[in-house]
């Protein structure tokens, strides 16, 4: 079923979604801020960037939960919130405010979402917990959870073991119970209720960014295209990723401005896409195993080459050569001494940079230490 949304581009859709979110937040006393390069452009130039495919904002977890309740109880069925408790595949605790009348399917992310409409991404402003081991524990669980919801073949080596363990736990306890426990435990560890509570915390995180609670978290009220938007001073004037997060690789996207995503998900095309994704996962699994095998072979080969160098140096630095170098040191001939030791020094440095344990020649090392002391480290400078 085609719907006349009146939009001409994805940019228009996400811009209107942003203005809608701003209206909801202002009417319900919720706070947010634009983030990343998008925030800098809006604040410094007074306009939107020339190119963007999606927009990210940040809110405290308390305000996010209130926003979810508002959208879920609204009579507007053309909008929907996707978050961790209604999407077991959600990345961390990232939230999406979606337009149900449109379609945006990233081919590589099929099966990772429940809503495939065009969206505004909402990140959580978390407090950074004092206990590192608890934070690491939650991070491991989140990685395992993400892996447990997908085919194990598609998990990388960092997620594979946690995924296997958590997959067994999830099967025993039930998906909904485990998902809610993970959500509540993370809230207990990092939860911030309202924007006004932010300065009470020493350190905060938004995505991968770490901020100080003492920074200026006051919200600037900017007017863009006749609409009001919030931007926090703490997120401005920062060195940001030269590859903006609001840019996507359109070649991987299936998008439609007038076709609801549910109609496409129910069509025959999805069978072909799922089959293609399954083939891709199998291919990646084979490639990953092959890459690991290549890495093992390369490490063995490098170790062989290092050992060959060690044996060569044992023959090269025989008793006669060692005595010659010692005489050069005694004669204060730094230049000639450096020439005699250069090959050994270079090989040792090369193998250490490659993380290959270099087997040192004790007699040569003794002469190097003597030379460095004698020439006041001139050889190394």
Coordinates of N, CA, C and O in Angstrom, one line a residue, residues 22 26 30-35 39-46 195 216-224 227-237:
X22 N 11.2 17.3 19.2 CA 11.4 18.6 19.9 C 10.1 19.0 20.5 O 10.0 19.4 21.7
X26 N 9.3 19.4 24.6 CA 9.0 20.7 25.2 C 7.6 20.6 25.9 O 7.4 21.2 26.9
X30 N 10.8 17.3 28.8 CA 11.9 16.4 28.6 C 13.1 17.2 27.9 O 12.8 18.1 27.1
X31 N 14.3 16.8 28.2 CA 15.4 17.5 27.6 C 16.2 16.5 26.7 O 16.3 15.3 26.9
X32 N 16.9 17.1 25.7 CA 17.7 16.4 24.8 C 18.8 17.3 24.3 O 18.7 18.5 24.5
X33 N 19.8 16.8 23.6 CA 20.8 17.6 22.8 C 21.1 16.9 21.5 O 21.2 15.7 21.4
X34 N 21.3 17.7 20.5 CA 21.9 17.2 19.3 C 23.4 16.8 19.6 O 24.0 17.3 20.6
X35 N 23.9 15.9 18.8 CA 25.3 15.4 19.1 C 26.2 15.4 17.8 O 25.7 15.6 16.7
X39 N 25.6 18.6 15.6 CA 25.4 19.6 16.7 C 26.3 20.8 16.4 O 25.9 22.0 16.6
X40 N 27.6 20.6 16.1 CA 28.5 21.6 15.8 C 28.1 22.5 14.6 O 28.2 23.7 14.7
X41 N 27.6 21.9 13.6 CA 27.2 22.7 12.4 C 26.0 23.5 12.7 O 25.9 24.7 12.4
X42 N 25.0 22.9 13.4 CA 23.8 23.7 13.8 C 24.1 24.9 14.7 O 23.6 26.0 14.5
X43 N 25.0 24.6 15.7 CA 25.3 25.7 16.6 C 26.2 26.8 16.1 O 26.0 28.0 16.3
X44 N 27.2 26.4 15.3 CA 28.1 27.4 14.8 C 27.7 28.1 13.5 O 28.0 29.2 13.3
X45 N 27.0 27.4 12.6 CA 26.6 28.0 11.4 C 25.1 28.3 11.3 O 24.7 29.0 10.3
X46 N 24.3 27.9 12.3 CA 22.9 28.3 12.3 C 22.1 27.6 11.2 O 21.0 28.1 10.8
X195 N 17.8 15.6 33.1 CA 19.0 16.4 32.6 C 19.6 17.2 33.8 O 20.8 17.3 33.8
X216 N 29.8 22.4 31.0 CA 28.5 23.2 30.9 C 27.5 22.4 30.2 O 27.5 22.3 28.9
X217 N 26.5 21.9 31.0 CA 25.4 21.1 30.4 C 24.1 21.9 30.1 O 23.1 21.3 29.9
X218 N 24.3 23.2 30.2 CA 23.1 24.1 29.9 C 22.7 23.9 28.4 O 23.6 23.8 27.6
X219 N 21.5 23.9 28.1 CA 21.0 23.7 26.8 C 20.8 25.1 26.1 O 20.0 25.9 26.6
X220 N 21.4 25.2 24.9 CA 21.1 26.4 24.1 C 19.9 26.2 23.3 O 19.7 25.1 22.8
X221 N 19.0 27.1 23.3 CA 17.8 27.0 22.5 C 18.0 27.7 21.2 O 17.9 29.0 21.1
X222 N 18.2 26.9 20.1 CA 18.5 27.5 18.8 C 17.2 27.5 17.9 O 16.4 26.6 18.0
X223 N 17.2 28.4 17.0 CA 16.0 28.5 16.0 C 16.6 28.2 14.7 O 17.4 28.9 14.1
X224 N 16.1 27.1 14.1 CA 16.6 26.7 12.7 C 15.3 26.4 11.9 O 14.5 25.6 12.2
X227 N 12.1 26.5 13.6 CA 11.8 25.5 14.7 C 12.9 25.6 15.7 O 14.0 26.0 15.5
X228 N 12.6 25.3 17.0 CA 13.5 25.3 18.1 C 14.2 24.0 18.3 O 13.5 22.9 18.1
X229 N 15.5 24.0 18.6 CA 16.2 22.8 18.9 C 17.2 23.0 20.0 O 17.6 24.2 20.2
X230 N 17.5 22.0 20.8 CA 18.4 22.1 21.9 C 19.8 21.6 21.6 O 19.9 20.5 20.9
X231 N 20.8 22.3 22.0 CA 22.2 21.8 21.9 C 22.9 22.1 23.2 O 22.8 23.3 23.7
X232 N 23.6 21.2 23.8 CA 24.3 21.4 25.1 C 25.7 21.9 24.8 O 26.4 21.4 23.9
X233 N 26.1 22.9 25.6 CA 27.5 23.4 25.4 C 28.6 22.4 25.5 O 29.6 22.4 24.9
X234 N 28.3 21.4 26.4 CA 29.3 20.4 26.7 C 29.7 19.5 25.4 O 30.8 19.0 25.3
X235 N 28.8 19.5 24.5 CA 29.0 18.7 23.3 C 29.6 19.5 22.1 O 29.8 18.9 21.0
X236 N 29.8 20.8 22.3 CA 30.2 21.6 21.2 C 31.8 21.9 21.3 O 32.4 21.6 22.3
X237 N 32.3 22.3 20.1 CA 33.7 22.7 20.0 C 34.7 21.5 20.4 O 35.7 21.7 21.0

